[in-house]
Amino acid sequence: MMEFLGAILGSIWGGISGFFWTVLNIGQVLNFAEAENVFRFIYYGGSSELLAFVLTVAVTVFVIGVFRHSFLWGVVRGIEGISNWIGRAAAWAGLIMVLQQIAIIFLQTIFRVSDIGIAPFGVGVTLPLGWYGDGLKLYNALVVTLCCSYTFVQKGHVRVDLFYAGWSHGRKRIADMIGTVFFMLPALFLIWFYGWFYLWRHMITPPVSTTDALERMMARAVAFRWDIQTFAASPSGFNGYFIYKILLVTFAALMILQAIGFFYRSFLEYREGPEASDKNLDLDVLESHHDDDAPDTHAHAG
């Protein structure tokens, strides 16, 4: 038992000290010209120390918020504001995807164009039409990964209400907090952990593994070189597949942040009662006016 507690306290101390060391030596940390810095960055991004630091900060903010609700509401608004801002911006990728698909259909079926050249400011590139067709998947990935936390804020996610719908306000909030801690956050931490190393395995050589200790990584630094794998089994030669791996990690980070914010919101709504439901929640609405005497109707866009 003491060894277990010692390991936890060691991880917490390592996470806190590692954070402050990183802040004070940010220039050295981001100097990726040095192989050791690259491997140290990779290790810390998927380490128990980083997990301990994130949880320590989240718990500290929560403890402060227990006594100062206004502070915790401010944190909730900030987290939900980030999710809303990123989601609303990324949603435009859906429009770009539609316009690009229409352009591809017209150019391919009507004008029989086989490639498209783009040359802004006299410097350009010519790529086959199929390359732009494969690129449509990227826009879809942008919407799926970057709008997920936004959809959660907007209450657009799927919920199976077999029992939840009939529960009281307080019981719902307790279920939300338990679900966040024991289901949502563990799943997202796993996605981050494996997605992080999956990303870097396709960015550098020699490849890294989830089981590699820092010493093992540093020993490999002598053979380090950048090896960004841009191509996959695509006849069009689409070379942006590494972006999908970046988006996977970004998705996990945004959803972890949103899960923490959802836990805070659930706690505050539980403590302040039914009148606090959806307090300070920035929902997108569609307004329709049927006639001068009819009241406005609002439907959630999420």
CSV table of C-alpha atoms in Angstrom, one decimal:
chain,number,residue,atom,x,y,z
A,1,MET,CA,0.0,0.0,0.0
A,2,MET,CA,2.8,2.4,0.9
A,3,GLU,CA,4.6,1.6,-2.3
A,4,PHE,CA,1.4,2.4,-4.3
A,5,LEU,CA,0.9,5.7,-2.5
A,6,GLY,CA,4.6,6.5,-3.1
A,7,ALA,CA,4.3,5.8,-6.8
A,8,ILE,CA,1.3,8.1,-7.0
A,9,LEU,CA,3.0,10.9,-5.1
A,10,GLY,CA,6.1,10.4,-7.2
A,11,SER,CA,4.1,10.7,-10.4
A,12,ILE,CA,2.4,13.9,-9.1
A,13,TRP,CA,5.7,15.4,-8.1
A,14,GLY,CA,7.3,14.4,-11.4
A,15,GLY,CA,4.4,15.9,-13.3
A,16,ILE,CA,4.5,19.2,-11.4
A,17,SER,CA,8.3,19.6,-11.5
A,18,GLY,CA,8.4,18.5,-15.1
A,19,PHE,CA,5.9,21.2,-16.0
A,20,PHE,CA,7.8,24.0,-14.3
A,21,TRP,CA,11.1,22.7,-15.8
A,22,THR,CA,9.5,22.7,-19.2
A,23,VAL,CA,8.2,26.3,-18.8
A,24,LEU,CA,11.6,27.5,-17.6
A,25,ASN,CA,13.5,25.7,-20.4
A,26,ILE,CA,11.0,26.1,-23.2
A,27,GLY,CA,13.6,27.0,-25.7
A,28,GLN,CA,15.6,23.8,-25.1
A,29,VAL,CA,12.5,21.7,-25.0
A,30,LEU,CA,11.3,22.9,-28.4
A,31,ASN,CA,14.8,22.7,-30.0
A,32,PHE,CA,14.0,19.7,-32.2
A,33,ALA,CA,17.3,20.1,-33.9
A,34,GLU,CA,18.6,18.0,-31.0
A,35,ALA,CA,17.5,14.4,-31.1
A,36,GLU,CA,17.5,14.1,-27.3
A,37,ASN,CA,14.9,16.8,-27.1
A,38,VAL,CA,12.6,15.1,-29.6
A,39,PHE,CA,12.7,11.8,-27.7
A,40,ARG,CA,12.3,13.6,-24.3
A,41,PHE,CA,9.2,15.5,-25.7
A,42,ILE,CA,7.7,12.2,-27.0
A,43,TYR,CA,8.2,10.4,-23.8
A,44,TYR,CA,6.7,13.2,-21.6
A,45,GLY,CA,3.6,13.5,-24.0
A,46,GLY,CA,2.6,9.9,-23.2
A,47,SER,CA,4.0,9.6,-19.6
A,48,SER,CA,2.3,9.0,-16.3
A,49,GLU,CA,3.9,12.2,-15.1
A,50,LEU,CA,1.8,14.2,-17.6
A,51,LEU,CA,-1.3,12.3,-16.6
A,52,ALA,CA,-0.6,13.0,-13.0
A,53,PHE,CA,-0.1,16.7,-13.7
A,54,VAL,CA,-3.3,17.0,-15.6
A,55,LEU,CA,-5.3,15.3,-12.9
A,56,THR,CA,-3.6,17.3,-10.2
A,57,VAL,CA,-4.5,20.6,-11.9
A,58,ALA,CA,-8.1,19.4,-12.5
A,59,VAL,CA,-8.5,18.3,-8.9
A,60,THR,CA,-7.0,21.6,-7.6
A,61,VAL,CA,-9.4,23.6,-9.7
A,62,PHE,CA,-12.3,21.5,-8.5
A,63,VAL,CA,-11.3,21.9,-4.8
A,64,ILE,CA,-11.1,25.7,-5.3
A,65,GLY,CA,-14.5,25.6,-7.1
A,66,VAL,CA,-16.2,23.8,-4.2
A,67,PHE,CA,-15.8,26.9,-2.1
A,68,ARG,CA,-16.0,29.5,-5.0
A,69,HIS,CA,-18.7,28.6,-7.4
A,70,SER,CA,-18.2,31.7,-9.4
A,71,PHE,CA,-14.6,30.7,-10.1
A,72,LEU,CA,-15.6,27.2,-11.3
A,73,TRP,CA,-18.4,28.7,-13.5
A,74,GLY,CA,-15.7,30.8,-15.1
A,75,VAL,CA,-13.6,27.7,-15.8
A,76,VAL,CA,-16.7,26.0,-17.3
A,77,ARG,CA,-17.5,28.9,-19.5
A,78,GLY,CA,-13.8,29.0,-20.7
A,79,ILE,CA,-13.7,25.3,-21.5
A,80,GLU,CA,-17.0,25.4,-23.3
A,81,GLY,CA,-16.0,28.6,-25.1
A,82,ILE,CA,-12.9,26.8,-26.5
A,83,SER,CA,-15.0,23.8,-27.7
A,84,ASN,CA,-17.6,26.1,-29.3
A,85,TRP,CA,-15.0,28.3,-31.0
A,86,ILE,CA,-13.0,25.4,-32.5
A,87,GLY,CA,-16.2,23.6,-33.5
A,88,ARG,CA,-17.8,26.5,-35.2
A,89,ALA,CA,-14.5,27.2,-37.1
A,90,ALA,CA,-14.0,23.6,-38.1
A,91,ALA,CA,-17.6,23.3,-39.3
A,92,TRP,CA,-16.7,25.4,-42.3
A,93,ALA,CA,-14.7,22.4,-43.6
A,94,GLY,CA,-18.0,20.8,-44.4
A,95,LEU,CA,-18.9,23.6,-46.8
A,96,ILE,CA,-15.4,23.4,-48.4
A,97,MET,CA,-15.8,19.7,-48.8
A,98,VAL,CA,-19.1,20.2,-50.6
A,99,LEU,CA,-17.8,22.9,-52.9
A,100,GLN,CA,-14.7,20.9,-53.7
A,101,GLN,CA,-16.8,17.8,-54.5
A,102,ILE,CA,-19.0,19.8,-56.9
A,103,ALA,CA,-15.9,21.2,-58.6
A,104,ILE,CA,-14.4,17.7,-59.0
A,105,ILE,CA,-17.6,16.4,-60.6
A,106,PHE,CA,-17.9,19.3,-63.0
A,107,LEU,CA,-14.2,19.2,-64.0
A,108,GLN,CA,-14.1,15.4,-64.4
A,109,THR,CA,-17.4,14.7,-66.1
A,110,ILE,CA,-18.0,17.8,-68.1
A,111,PHE,CA,-14.6,19.3,-68.9
A,112,ARG,CA,-12.7,16.0,-68.8
A,113,VAL,CA,-9.9,17.5,-66.7
A,114,SER,CA,-7.4,15.1,-65.3
A,115,ASP,CA,-5.4,17.4,-63.0
A,116,ILE,CA,-5.6,20.9,-61.5
A,117,GLY,CA,-2.8,23.4,-61.2
A,118,ILE,CA,-2.8,26.1,-58.5
A,119,ALA,CA,-0.2,28.9,-58.8
A,120,PRO,CA,-0.8,31.8,-56.4
A,121,PHE,CA,1.8,34.5,-56.7
A,122,GLY,CA,3.4,32.6,-59.6
A,123,VAL,CA,4.4,29.6,-57.4
A,124,GLY,CA,2.2,26.6,-57.9
A,125,VAL,CA,1.7,22.9,-58.0
A,126,THR,CA,-0.2,20.6,-60.4
A,127,LEU,CA,-1.9,17.6,-58.9
A,128,PRO,CA,-4.2,14.9,-60.3
A,129,LEU,CA,-7.9,15.2,-59.8
A,130,GLY,CA,-7.9,12.1,-57.7
A,131,TRP,CA,-5.6,13.8,-55.2
A,132,TYR,CA,-8.3,16.3,-54.5
A,133,GLY,CA,-10.9,13.5,-54.3
A,134,ASP,CA,-8.9,11.8,-51.6
A,135,GLY,CA,-8.5,15.1,-49.8
A,136,LEU,CA,-12.3,15.2,-49.2
A,137,LYS,CA,-11.7,12.6,-46.5
A,138,LEU,CA,-9.5,15.1,-44.7
A,139,TYR,CA,-12.3,17.7,-44.5
A,140,ASN,CA,-14.6,15.0,-43.1
A,141,ALA,CA,-11.9,14.1,-40.5
A,142,LEU,CA,-11.7,17.8,-39.5
A,143,VAL,CA,-15.4,18.0,-38.9
A,144,VAL,CA,-15.5,14.7,-37.0
A,145,THR,CA,-12.5,15.3,-34.7
A,146,LEU,CA,-12.7,19.0,-34.1
A,147,CYS,CA,-16.5,19.3,-33.8
A,148,CYS,CA,-16.9,16.5,-31.4
A,149,SER,CA,-16.4,18.5,-28.2
A,150,TYR,CA,-18.6,21.3,-29.8
A,151,THR,CA,-21.4,18.8,-30.4
A,152,PHE,CA,-21.1,17.6,-26.8
A,153,VAL,CA,-21.5,21.2,-25.5
A,154,GLN,CA,-24.5,21.7,-27.9
A,155,LYS,CA,-26.1,18.5,-26.5
A,156,GLY,CA,-26.0,16.9,-30.0
A,157,HIS,CA,-24.4,13.6,-28.9
A,158,VAL,CA,-26.4,10.4,-28.7
A,159,ARG,CA,-27.7,9.4,-25.3
A,160,VAL,CA,-29.5,6.2,-24.5
A,161,ASP,CA,-32.1,7.2,-22.0
A,162,LEU,CA,-33.3,3.8,-20.7
A,163,PHE,CA,-33.3,5.0,-17.1
A,164,TYR,CA,-31.7,8.5,-17.1
A,165,ALA,CA,-34.7,10.3,-18.6
A,166,GLY,CA,-36.9,9.5,-15.6
A,167,TRP,CA,-34.4,10.4,-12.9
A,168,SER,CA,-34.5,13.5,-10.8
A,169,HIS,CA,-32.2,16.5,-11.4
A,170,GLY,CA,-29.8,15.5,-8.6
A,171,ARG,CA,-29.6,11.9,-9.7
A,172,LYS,CA,-28.9,12.8,-13.3
A,173,ARG,CA,-26.0,15.1,-12.2
A,174,ILE,CA,-24.6,12.3,-10.0
A,175,ALA,CA,-24.8,9.9,-12.9
A,176,ASP,CA,-23.0,12.4,-15.2
A,177,MET,CA,-20.2,12.9,-12.7
A,178,ILE,CA,-19.7,9.1,-12.2
A,179,GLY,CA,-19.9,8.5,-16.0
A,180,THR,CA,-17.3,11.2,-16.6
A,181,VAL,CA,-14.8,9.9,-14.1
A,182,PHE,CA,-15.1,6.1,-14.6
A,183,PHE,CA,-16.0,5.9,-18.3
A,184,MET,CA,-15.4,9.0,-20.4
A,185,LEU,CA,-12.0,10.1,-19.0
A,186,PRO,CA,-10.4,6.7,-18.9
A,187,ALA,CA,-11.4,6.0,-22.5
A,188,LEU,CA,-10.1,9.4,-23.7
A,189,PHE,CA,-6.8,9.0,-21.8
A,190,LEU,CA,-6.3,5.6,-23.6
A,191,ILE,CA,-7.0,7.2,-27.0
A,192,TRP,CA,-4.5,10.0,-26.2
A,193,PHE,CA,-1.9,7.6,-25.0
A,194,TYR,CA,-2.0,5.2,-27.9
A,195,GLY,CA,-2.7,7.9,-30.4
A,196,TRP,CA,0.3,9.9,-29.3
A,197,PHE,CA,2.8,7.1,-29.9
A,198,TYR,CA,0.9,6.1,-33.1
A,199,LEU,CA,1.5,9.6,-34.4
A,200,TRP,CA,5.2,9.6,-33.6
A,201,ARG,CA,5.8,6.2,-35.0
A,202,HIS,CA,5.0,7.7,-38.4
A,203,MET,CA,7.1,10.8,-37.9
A,204,ILE,CA,10.5,9.6,-36.9
A,205,THR,CA,13.0,6.8,-37.1
A,206,PRO,CA,13.7,4.7,-35.1
A,207,PRO,CA,10.1,4.2,-34.1
A,208,VAL,CA,9.0,4.6,-30.5
A,209,SER,CA,6.8,2.3,-28.5
A,210,THR,CA,4.3,2.7,-25.7
A,211,THR,CA,6.5,0.5,-23.5
A,212,ASP,CA,9.7,2.3,-24.1
A,213,ALA,CA,11.3,3.9,-21.0
A,214,LEU,CA,13.0,7.3,-21.3
A,215,GLU,CA,16.5,5.7,-21.0
A,216,ARG,CA,15.7,3.4,-23.9
A,217,MET,CA,14.5,6.3,-26.0
A,218,MET,CA,17.5,8.4,-25.3
A,219,ALA,CA,19.8,5.5,-26.3
A,220,ARG,CA,18.1,5.5,-29.7
A,221,ALA,CA,18.8,9.2,-30.2
A,222,VAL,CA,22.0,8.5,-32.0
A,223,ALA,CA,20.1,6.9,-34.9
A,224,PHE,CA,17.4,9.6,-35.0
A,225,ARG,CA,16.1,11.1,-38.2
A,226,TRP,CA,12.8,12.6,-39.4
A,227,ASP,CA,10.8,10.2,-41.5
A,228,ILE,CA,7.3,11.7,-41.9
A,229,GLN,CA,5.3,9.1,-43.7
A,230,THR,CA,3.1,11.1,-46.1
A,231,PHE,CA,2.1,8.5,-48.6
A,232,ALA,CA,-0.3,5.6,-48.3
A,233,ALA,CA,-1.9,3.1,-50.6
A,234,SER,CA,-3.6,5.7,-52.8
A,235,PRO,CA,-3.3,5.7,-56.6
A,236,SER,CA,-3.7,9.5,-56.6
A,237,GLY,CA,-0.6,10.0,-54.4
A,238,PHE,CA,-2.4,11.9,-51.7
A,239,ASN,CA,0.3,12.8,-49.2
A,240,GLY,CA,-1.6,14.3,-46.2
A,241,TYR,CA,-2.3,11.1,-44.3
A,242,PHE,CA,-0.1,12.1,-41.3
A,243,ILE,CA,-2.6,14.9,-40.6
A,244,TYR,CA,-5.2,12.3,-39.7
A,245,LYS,CA,-2.9,11.1,-36.9
A,246,ILE,CA,-2.5,14.7,-35.6
A,247,LEU,CA,-6.2,15.1,-35.6
A,248,LEU,CA,-6.7,11.9,-33.6
A,249,VAL,CA,-4.5,13.3,-30.8
A,250,THR,CA,-6.2,16.7,-31.1
A,251,PHE,CA,-9.6,15.0,-30.7
A,252,ALA,CA,-8.5,13.3,-27.6
A,253,ALA,CA,-7.1,16.5,-26.1
A,254,LEU,CA,-10.2,18.5,-26.8
A,255,MET,CA,-12.5,15.8,-25.4
A,256,ILE,CA,-10.4,15.4,-22.3
A,257,LEU,CA,-10.7,19.1,-21.7
A,258,GLN,CA,-14.5,19.0,-22.4
A,259,ALA,CA,-15.0,16.0,-20.1
A,260,ILE,CA,-13.3,17.9,-17.2
A,261,GLY,CA,-15.5,20.9,-17.9
A,262,PHE,CA,-18.6,18.6,-18.0
A,263,PHE,CA,-17.7,17.2,-14.6
A,264,TYR,CA,-17.4,20.7,-13.2
A,265,ARG,CA,-20.8,21.7,-14.8
A,266,SER,CA,-22.5,18.6,-13.4
A,267,PHE,CA,-21.2,19.3,-9.9
A,268,LEU,CA,-22.3,23.0,-10.0
A,269,GLU,CA,-25.8,22.1,-11.3
A,270,TYR,CA,-26.1,19.4,-8.6
A,271,ARG,CA,-25.1,21.9,-5.9
A,272,GLU,CA,-27.2,24.8,-7.1
A,273,GLY,CA,-30.3,22.8,-8.0
A,274,PRO,CA,-32.6,22.6,-11.0
A,275,GLU,CA,-32.5,26.4,-11.6
A,276,ALA,CA,-28.8,26.0,-12.6
A,277,SER,CA,-29.5,23.6,-15.4
A,278,ASP,CA,-27.8,24.9,-18.6
A,279,LYS,CA,-26.6,27.9,-16.8
A,280,ASN,CA,-24.2,30.0,-18.9
A,281,LEU,CA,-24.5,27.4,-21.7
A,282,ASP,CA,-23.9,29.0,-25.1
A,283,LEU,CA,-26.2,27.0,-27.4
A,284,ASP,CA,-26.6,27.7,-31.1
A,285,VAL,CA,-30.3,28.2,-32.0
A,286,LEU,CA,-32.4,28.5,-35.2
A,287,GLU,CA,-35.1,31.1,-34.9
A,288,SER,CA,-38.3,31.1,-37.0
A,289,HIS,CA,-41.1,33.6,-37.0
A,290,HIS,CA,-44.3,32.2,-38.3
A,291,ASP,CA,-46.4,35.3,-37.9
A,292,ASP,CA,-46.6,38.4,-35.7
A,293,ASP,CA,-48.7,36.7,-33.1
A,294,ALA,CA,-46.9,33.4,-32.9
A,295,PRO,CA,-44.1,33.0,-30.4
A,296,ASP,CA,-40.6,32.4,-31.4
A,297,THR,CA,-39.6,28.7,-31.6
A,298,HIS,CA,-36.1,27.6,-31.0
A,299,ALA,CA,-34.5,24.3,-32.0
A,300,HIS,CA,-31.1,23.3,-31.0
A,301,ALA,CA,-28.8,23.1,-34.0
A,302,GLY,CA,-26.5,20.5,-32.4
